[in-house]
PDB file of C-alpha atoms in Angstrom:
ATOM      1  CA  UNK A   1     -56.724 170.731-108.355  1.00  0.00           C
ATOM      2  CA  UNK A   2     -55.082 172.443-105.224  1.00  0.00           C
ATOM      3  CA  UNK A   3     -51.443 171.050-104.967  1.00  0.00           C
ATOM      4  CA  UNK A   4     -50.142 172.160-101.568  1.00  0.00           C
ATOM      5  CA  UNK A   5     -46.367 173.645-100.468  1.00  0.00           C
ATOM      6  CA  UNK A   6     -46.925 173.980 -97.073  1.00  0.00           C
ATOM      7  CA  UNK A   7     -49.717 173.907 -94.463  1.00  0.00           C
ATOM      8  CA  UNK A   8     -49.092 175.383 -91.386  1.00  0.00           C
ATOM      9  CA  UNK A   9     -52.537 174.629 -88.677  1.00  0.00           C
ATOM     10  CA  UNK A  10     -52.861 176.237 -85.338  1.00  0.00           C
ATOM     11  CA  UNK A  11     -54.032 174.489 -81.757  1.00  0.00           C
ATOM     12  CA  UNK A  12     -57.893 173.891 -83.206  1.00  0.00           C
ATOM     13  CA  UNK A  13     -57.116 172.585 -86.530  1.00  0.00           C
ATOM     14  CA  UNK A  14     -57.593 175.904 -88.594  1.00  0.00           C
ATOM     15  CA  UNK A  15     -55.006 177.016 -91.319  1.00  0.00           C
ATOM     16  CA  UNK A  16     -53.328 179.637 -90.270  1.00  0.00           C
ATOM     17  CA  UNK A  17     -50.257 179.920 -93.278  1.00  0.00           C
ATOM     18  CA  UNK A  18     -50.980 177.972 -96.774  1.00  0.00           C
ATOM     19  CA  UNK A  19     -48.650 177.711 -99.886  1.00  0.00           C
ATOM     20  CA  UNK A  20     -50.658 176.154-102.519  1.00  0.00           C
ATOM     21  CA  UNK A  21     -51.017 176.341-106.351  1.00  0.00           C
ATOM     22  CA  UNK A  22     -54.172 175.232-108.719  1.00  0.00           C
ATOM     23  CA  UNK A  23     -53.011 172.390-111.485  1.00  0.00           C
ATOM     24  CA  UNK A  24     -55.213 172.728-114.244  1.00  0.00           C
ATOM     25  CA  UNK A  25     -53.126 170.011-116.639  1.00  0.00           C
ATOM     26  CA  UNK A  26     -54.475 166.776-116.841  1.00  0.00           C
ATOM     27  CA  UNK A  27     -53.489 164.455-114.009  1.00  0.00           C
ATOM     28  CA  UNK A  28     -52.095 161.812-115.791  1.00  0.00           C
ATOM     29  CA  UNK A  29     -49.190 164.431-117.341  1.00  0.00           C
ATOM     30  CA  UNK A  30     -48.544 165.722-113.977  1.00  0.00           C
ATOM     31  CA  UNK A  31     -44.822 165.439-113.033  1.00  0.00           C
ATOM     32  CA  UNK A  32     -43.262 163.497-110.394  1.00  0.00           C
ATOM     33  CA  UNK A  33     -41.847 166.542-108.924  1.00  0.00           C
ATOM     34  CA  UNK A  34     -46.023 167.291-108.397  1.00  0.00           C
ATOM     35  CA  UNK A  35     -46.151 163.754-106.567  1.00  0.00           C
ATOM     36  CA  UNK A  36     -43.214 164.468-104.513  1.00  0.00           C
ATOM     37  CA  UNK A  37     -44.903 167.678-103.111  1.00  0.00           C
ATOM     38  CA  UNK A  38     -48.336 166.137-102.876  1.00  0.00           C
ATOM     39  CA  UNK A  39     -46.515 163.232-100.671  1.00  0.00           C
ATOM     40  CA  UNK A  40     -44.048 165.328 -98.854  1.00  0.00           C
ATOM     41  CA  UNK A  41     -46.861 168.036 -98.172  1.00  0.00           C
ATOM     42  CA  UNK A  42     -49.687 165.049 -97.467  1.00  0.00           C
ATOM     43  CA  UNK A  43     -46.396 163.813 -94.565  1.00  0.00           C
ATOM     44  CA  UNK A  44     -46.464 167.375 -93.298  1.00  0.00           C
ATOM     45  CA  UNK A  45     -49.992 167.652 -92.557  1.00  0.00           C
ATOM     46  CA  UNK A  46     -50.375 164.148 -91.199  1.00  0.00           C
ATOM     47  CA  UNK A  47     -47.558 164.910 -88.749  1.00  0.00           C
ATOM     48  CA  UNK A  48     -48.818 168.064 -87.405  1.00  0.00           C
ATOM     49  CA  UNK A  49     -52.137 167.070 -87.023  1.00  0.00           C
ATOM     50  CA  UNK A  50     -50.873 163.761 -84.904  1.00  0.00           C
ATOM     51  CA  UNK A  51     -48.638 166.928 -82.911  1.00  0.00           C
ATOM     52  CA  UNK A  52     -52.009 169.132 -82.569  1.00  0.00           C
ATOM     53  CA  UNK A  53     -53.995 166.071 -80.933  1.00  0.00           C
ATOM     54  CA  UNK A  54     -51.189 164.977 -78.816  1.00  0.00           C
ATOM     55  CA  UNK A  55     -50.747 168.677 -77.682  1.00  0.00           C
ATOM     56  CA  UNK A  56     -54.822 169.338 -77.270  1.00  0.00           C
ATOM     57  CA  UNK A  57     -55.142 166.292 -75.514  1.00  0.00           C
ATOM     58  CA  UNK A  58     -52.054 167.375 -72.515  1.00  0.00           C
ATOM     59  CA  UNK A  59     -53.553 170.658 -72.316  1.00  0.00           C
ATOM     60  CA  UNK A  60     -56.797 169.280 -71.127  1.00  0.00           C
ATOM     61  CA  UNK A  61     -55.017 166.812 -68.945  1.00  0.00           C
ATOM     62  CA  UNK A  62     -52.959 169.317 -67.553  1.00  0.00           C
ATOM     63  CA  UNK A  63     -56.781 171.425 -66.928  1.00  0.00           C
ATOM     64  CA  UNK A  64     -57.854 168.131 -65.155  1.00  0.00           C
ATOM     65  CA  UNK A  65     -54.834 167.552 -62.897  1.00  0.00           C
ATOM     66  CA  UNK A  66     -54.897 171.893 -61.899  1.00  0.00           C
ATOM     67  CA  UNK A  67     -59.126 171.247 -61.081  1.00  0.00           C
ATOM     68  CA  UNK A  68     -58.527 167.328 -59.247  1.00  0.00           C
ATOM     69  CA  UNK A  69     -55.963 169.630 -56.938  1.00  0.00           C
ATOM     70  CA  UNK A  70     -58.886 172.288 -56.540  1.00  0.00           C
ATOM     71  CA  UNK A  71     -61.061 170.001 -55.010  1.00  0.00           C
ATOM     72  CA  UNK A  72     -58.311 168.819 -52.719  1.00  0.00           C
ATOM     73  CA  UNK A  73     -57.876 172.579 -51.919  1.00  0.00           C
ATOM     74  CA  UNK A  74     -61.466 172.380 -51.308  1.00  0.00           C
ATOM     75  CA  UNK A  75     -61.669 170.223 -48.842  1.00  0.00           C
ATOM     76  CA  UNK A  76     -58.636 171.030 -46.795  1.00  0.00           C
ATOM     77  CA  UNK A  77     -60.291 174.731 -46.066  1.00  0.00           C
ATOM     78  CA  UNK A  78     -63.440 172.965 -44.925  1.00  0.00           C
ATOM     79  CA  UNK A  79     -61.265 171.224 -42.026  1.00  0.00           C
ATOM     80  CA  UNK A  80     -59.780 175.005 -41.529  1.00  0.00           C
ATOM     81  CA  UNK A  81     -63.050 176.695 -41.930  1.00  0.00           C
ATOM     82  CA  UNK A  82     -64.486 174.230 -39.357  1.00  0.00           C
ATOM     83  CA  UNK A  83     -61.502 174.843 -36.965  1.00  0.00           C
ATOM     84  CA  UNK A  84     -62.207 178.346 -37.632  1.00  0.00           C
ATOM     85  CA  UNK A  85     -65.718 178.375 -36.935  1.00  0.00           C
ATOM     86  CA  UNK A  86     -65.129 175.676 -33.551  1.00  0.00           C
ATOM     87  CA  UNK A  87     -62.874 178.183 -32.244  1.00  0.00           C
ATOM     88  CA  UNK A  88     -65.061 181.154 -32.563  1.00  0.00           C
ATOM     89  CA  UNK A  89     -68.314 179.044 -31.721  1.00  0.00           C
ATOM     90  CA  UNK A  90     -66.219 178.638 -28.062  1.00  0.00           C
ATOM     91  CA  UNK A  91     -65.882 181.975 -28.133  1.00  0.00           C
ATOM     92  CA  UNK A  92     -69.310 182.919 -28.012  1.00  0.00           C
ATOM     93  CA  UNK A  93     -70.490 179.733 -25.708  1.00  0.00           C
ATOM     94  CA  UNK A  94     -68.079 181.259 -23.082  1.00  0.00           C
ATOM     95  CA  UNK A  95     -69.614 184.888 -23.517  1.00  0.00           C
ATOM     96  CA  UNK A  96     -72.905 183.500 -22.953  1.00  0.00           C
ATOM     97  CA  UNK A  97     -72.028 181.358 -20.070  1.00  0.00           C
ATOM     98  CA  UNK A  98     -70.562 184.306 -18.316  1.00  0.00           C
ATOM     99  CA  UNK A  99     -73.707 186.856 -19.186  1.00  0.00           C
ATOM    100  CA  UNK A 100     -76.094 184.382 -18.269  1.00  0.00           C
ATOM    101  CA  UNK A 101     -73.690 184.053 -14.518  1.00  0.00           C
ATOM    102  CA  UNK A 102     -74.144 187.312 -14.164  1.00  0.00           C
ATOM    103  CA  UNK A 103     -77.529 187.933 -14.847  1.00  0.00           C
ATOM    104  CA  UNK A 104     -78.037 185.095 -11.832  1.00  0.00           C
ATOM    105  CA  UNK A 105     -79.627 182.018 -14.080  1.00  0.00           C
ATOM    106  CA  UNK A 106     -78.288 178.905 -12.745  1.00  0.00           C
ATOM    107  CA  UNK A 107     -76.190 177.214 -15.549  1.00  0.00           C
ATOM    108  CA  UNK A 108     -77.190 174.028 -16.867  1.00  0.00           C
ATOM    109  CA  UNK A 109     -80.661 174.187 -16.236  1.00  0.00           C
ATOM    110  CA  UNK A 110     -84.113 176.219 -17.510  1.00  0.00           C
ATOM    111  CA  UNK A 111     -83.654 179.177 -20.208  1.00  0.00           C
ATOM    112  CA  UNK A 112     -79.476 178.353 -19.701  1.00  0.00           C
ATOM    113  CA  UNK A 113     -79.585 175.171 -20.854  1.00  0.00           C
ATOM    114  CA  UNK A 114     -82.447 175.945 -23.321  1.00  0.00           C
ATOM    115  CA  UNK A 115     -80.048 178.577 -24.954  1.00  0.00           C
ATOM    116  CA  UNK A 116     -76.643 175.939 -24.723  1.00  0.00           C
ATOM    117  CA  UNK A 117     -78.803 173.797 -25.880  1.00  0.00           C
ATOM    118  CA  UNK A 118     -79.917 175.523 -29.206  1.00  0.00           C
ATOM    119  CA  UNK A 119     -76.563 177.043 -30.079  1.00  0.00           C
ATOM    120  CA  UNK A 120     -74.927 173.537 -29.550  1.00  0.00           C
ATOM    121  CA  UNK A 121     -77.428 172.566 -32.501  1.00  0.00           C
ATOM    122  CA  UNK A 122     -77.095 175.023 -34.269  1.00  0.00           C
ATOM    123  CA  UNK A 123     -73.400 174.687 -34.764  1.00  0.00           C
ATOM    124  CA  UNK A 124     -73.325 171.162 -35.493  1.00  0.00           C
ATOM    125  CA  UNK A 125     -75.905 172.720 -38.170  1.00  0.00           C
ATOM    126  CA  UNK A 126     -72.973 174.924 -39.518  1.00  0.00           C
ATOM    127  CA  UNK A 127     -70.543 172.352 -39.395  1.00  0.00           C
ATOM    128  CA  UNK A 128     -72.765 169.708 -41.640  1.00  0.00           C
ATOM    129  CA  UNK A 129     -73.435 172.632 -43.763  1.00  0.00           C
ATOM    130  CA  UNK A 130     -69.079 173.771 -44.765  1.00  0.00           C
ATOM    131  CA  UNK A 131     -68.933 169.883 -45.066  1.00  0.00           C
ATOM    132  CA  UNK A 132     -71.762 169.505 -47.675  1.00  0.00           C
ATOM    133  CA  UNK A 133     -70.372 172.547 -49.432  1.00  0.00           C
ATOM    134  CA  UNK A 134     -66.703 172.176 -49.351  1.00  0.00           C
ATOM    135  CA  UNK A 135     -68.088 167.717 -51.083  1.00  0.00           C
ATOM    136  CA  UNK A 136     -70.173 169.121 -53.444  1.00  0.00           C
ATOM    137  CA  UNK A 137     -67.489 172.210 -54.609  1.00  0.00           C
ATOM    138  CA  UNK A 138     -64.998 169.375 -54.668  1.00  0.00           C
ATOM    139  CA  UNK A 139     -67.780 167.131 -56.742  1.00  0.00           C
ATOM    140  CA  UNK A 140     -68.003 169.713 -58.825  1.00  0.00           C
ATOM    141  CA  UNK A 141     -64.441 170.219 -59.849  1.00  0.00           C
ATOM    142  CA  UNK A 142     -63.169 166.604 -60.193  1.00  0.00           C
ATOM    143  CA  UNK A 143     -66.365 166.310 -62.559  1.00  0.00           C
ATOM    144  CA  UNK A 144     -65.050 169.004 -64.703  1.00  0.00           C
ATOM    145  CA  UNK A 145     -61.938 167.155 -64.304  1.00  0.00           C
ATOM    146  CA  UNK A 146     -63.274 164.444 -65.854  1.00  0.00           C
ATOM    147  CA  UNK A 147     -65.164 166.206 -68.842  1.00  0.00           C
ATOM    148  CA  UNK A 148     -61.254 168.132 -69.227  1.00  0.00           C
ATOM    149  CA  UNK A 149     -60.200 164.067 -70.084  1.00  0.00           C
ATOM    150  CA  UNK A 150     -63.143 163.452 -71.917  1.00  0.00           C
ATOM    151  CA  UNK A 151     -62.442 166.582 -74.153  1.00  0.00           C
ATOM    152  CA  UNK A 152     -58.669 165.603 -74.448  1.00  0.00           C
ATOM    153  CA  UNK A 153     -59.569 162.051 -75.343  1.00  0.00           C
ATOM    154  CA  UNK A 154     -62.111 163.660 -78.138  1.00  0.00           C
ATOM    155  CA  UNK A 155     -59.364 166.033 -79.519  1.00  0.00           C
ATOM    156  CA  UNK A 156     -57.061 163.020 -79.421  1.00  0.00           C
ATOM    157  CA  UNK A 157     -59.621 160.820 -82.193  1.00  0.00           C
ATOM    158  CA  UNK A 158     -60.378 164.349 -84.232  1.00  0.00           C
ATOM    159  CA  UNK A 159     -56.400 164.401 -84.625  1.00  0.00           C
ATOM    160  CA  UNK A 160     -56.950 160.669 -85.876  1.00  0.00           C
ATOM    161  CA  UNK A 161     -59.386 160.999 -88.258  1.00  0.00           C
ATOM    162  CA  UNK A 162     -58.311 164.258 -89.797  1.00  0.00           C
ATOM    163  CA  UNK A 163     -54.810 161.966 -90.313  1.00  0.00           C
ATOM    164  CA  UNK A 164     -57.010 159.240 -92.236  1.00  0.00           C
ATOM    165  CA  UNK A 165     -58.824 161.727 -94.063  1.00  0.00           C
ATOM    166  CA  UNK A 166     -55.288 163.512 -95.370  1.00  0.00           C
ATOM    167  CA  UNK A 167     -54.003 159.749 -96.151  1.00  0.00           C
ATOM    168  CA  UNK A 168     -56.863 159.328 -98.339  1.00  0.00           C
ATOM    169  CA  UNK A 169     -57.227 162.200 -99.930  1.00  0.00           C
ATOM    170  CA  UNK A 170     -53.315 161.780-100.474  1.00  0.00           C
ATOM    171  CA  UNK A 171     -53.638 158.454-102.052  1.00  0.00           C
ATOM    172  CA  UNK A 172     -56.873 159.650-103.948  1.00  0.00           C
ATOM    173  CA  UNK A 173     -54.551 162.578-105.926  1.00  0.00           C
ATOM    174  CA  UNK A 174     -51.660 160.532-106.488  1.00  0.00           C
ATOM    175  CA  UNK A 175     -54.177 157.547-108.051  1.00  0.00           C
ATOM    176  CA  UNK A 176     -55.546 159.863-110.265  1.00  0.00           C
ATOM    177  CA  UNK A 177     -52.159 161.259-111.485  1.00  0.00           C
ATOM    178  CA  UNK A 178     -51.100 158.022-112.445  1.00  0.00           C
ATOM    179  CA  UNK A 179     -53.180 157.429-114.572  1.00  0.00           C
ATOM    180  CA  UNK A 180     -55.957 155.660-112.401  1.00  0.00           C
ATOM    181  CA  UNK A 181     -59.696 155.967-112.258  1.00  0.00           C
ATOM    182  CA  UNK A 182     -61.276 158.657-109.231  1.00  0.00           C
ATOM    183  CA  UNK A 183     -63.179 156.661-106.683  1.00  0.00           C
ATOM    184  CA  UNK A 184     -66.821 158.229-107.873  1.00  0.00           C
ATOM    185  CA  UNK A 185     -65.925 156.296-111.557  1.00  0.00           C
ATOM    186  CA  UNK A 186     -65.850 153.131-110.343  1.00  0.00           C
ATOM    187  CA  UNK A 187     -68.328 150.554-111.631  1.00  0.00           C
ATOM    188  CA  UNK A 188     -71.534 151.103-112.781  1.00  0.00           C
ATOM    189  CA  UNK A 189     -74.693 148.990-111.914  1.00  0.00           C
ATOM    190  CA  UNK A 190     -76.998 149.060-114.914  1.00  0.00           C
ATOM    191  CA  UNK A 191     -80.817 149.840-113.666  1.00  0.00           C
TER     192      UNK A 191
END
């Protein structure tokens, strides 16, 4: 049996120091110094893998929160963008208005208003269009916002069980070095 010293586990859950020992003695002579280290070591891992969920489980909330203010960013340069592109769709509606004055078309009506016409549709075209994009960017990043909880919440209940498995396997070792029977010798049903 593997009595463990120390245990020292990174951010996902792997070992990254160990000081352990194999007991090879039967369990029932072991000492209480033995149980002492198999408790205090069995505390040890239970409370770091509590600190690893709790820790795994801000860091994706932190990733939500930083990708919920992308999509705000997001949509705030779609108003600029469309102030932007208003401003320089004036531009060129004034340009046109002046070339088609001094090419002698009468403003407002035949090819003139054909022409205002079409660009005026056009950029309500572009307008719709760095709306949809600018929702469905900003969509995109609250939804990876909310797998970022999702995956915290998940890291949270893996920090959970890993602290009822080490409490069982804890109580497991120190049954059997007192003396008692190992959970697999339990009663027998006689075929």
């Amino acid at each position: 049996m593997k009595i463990y010293n120390k245990i020292v586990y990174d951010i996902n859950d792997n070992i990254i120091e160990e000081d352990s020992y194999e007991y090879e003695g039967p369990l029932t002579l072991a000492d209480p110094v033995t149980a002492a280290v198999v408790t205090g070591t069995t505390i040890m891992q239970y409370q770091q893998q509590g600190a690893i969920g709790k820790y795994n489980q801000a860091a994706n909330n932190r990733a939500a929160t930083v990708l919920e203010g992308q999509a705000a960013q997001i949509e705030q340069k779609a108003d600029f963008d469309i102030a932007q592109f208003k401003k320089s769709y004036q531009k060129v509606r004034g340009e046109t208005r002046v070339a088609l004055a001094k090419s002698g078309v009468q403003i407002g009506s035949g090819s003139a208003y054909n022409i205002a016409l079409s660009n005026a549709l056009e950029a309500k075209l572009q307008e719709n269009l760095i709306y949809y994009n600018s929702r469905v960017a900003a969509a995109n990043k609250r939804e990876e916002a909310s797998f970022a909880r999702i995956k915290g919440s998940m890291a949270k209940q893996s920090s959970k069980l890993a602290q009822i498995q080490t409490i069982t396997s804890a109580g497991t070792t120190l049954l059997t070095m007192g003396g008692g029977s190992t959970p697999d010798q339990g009663l027998k049903v006689a075929p």
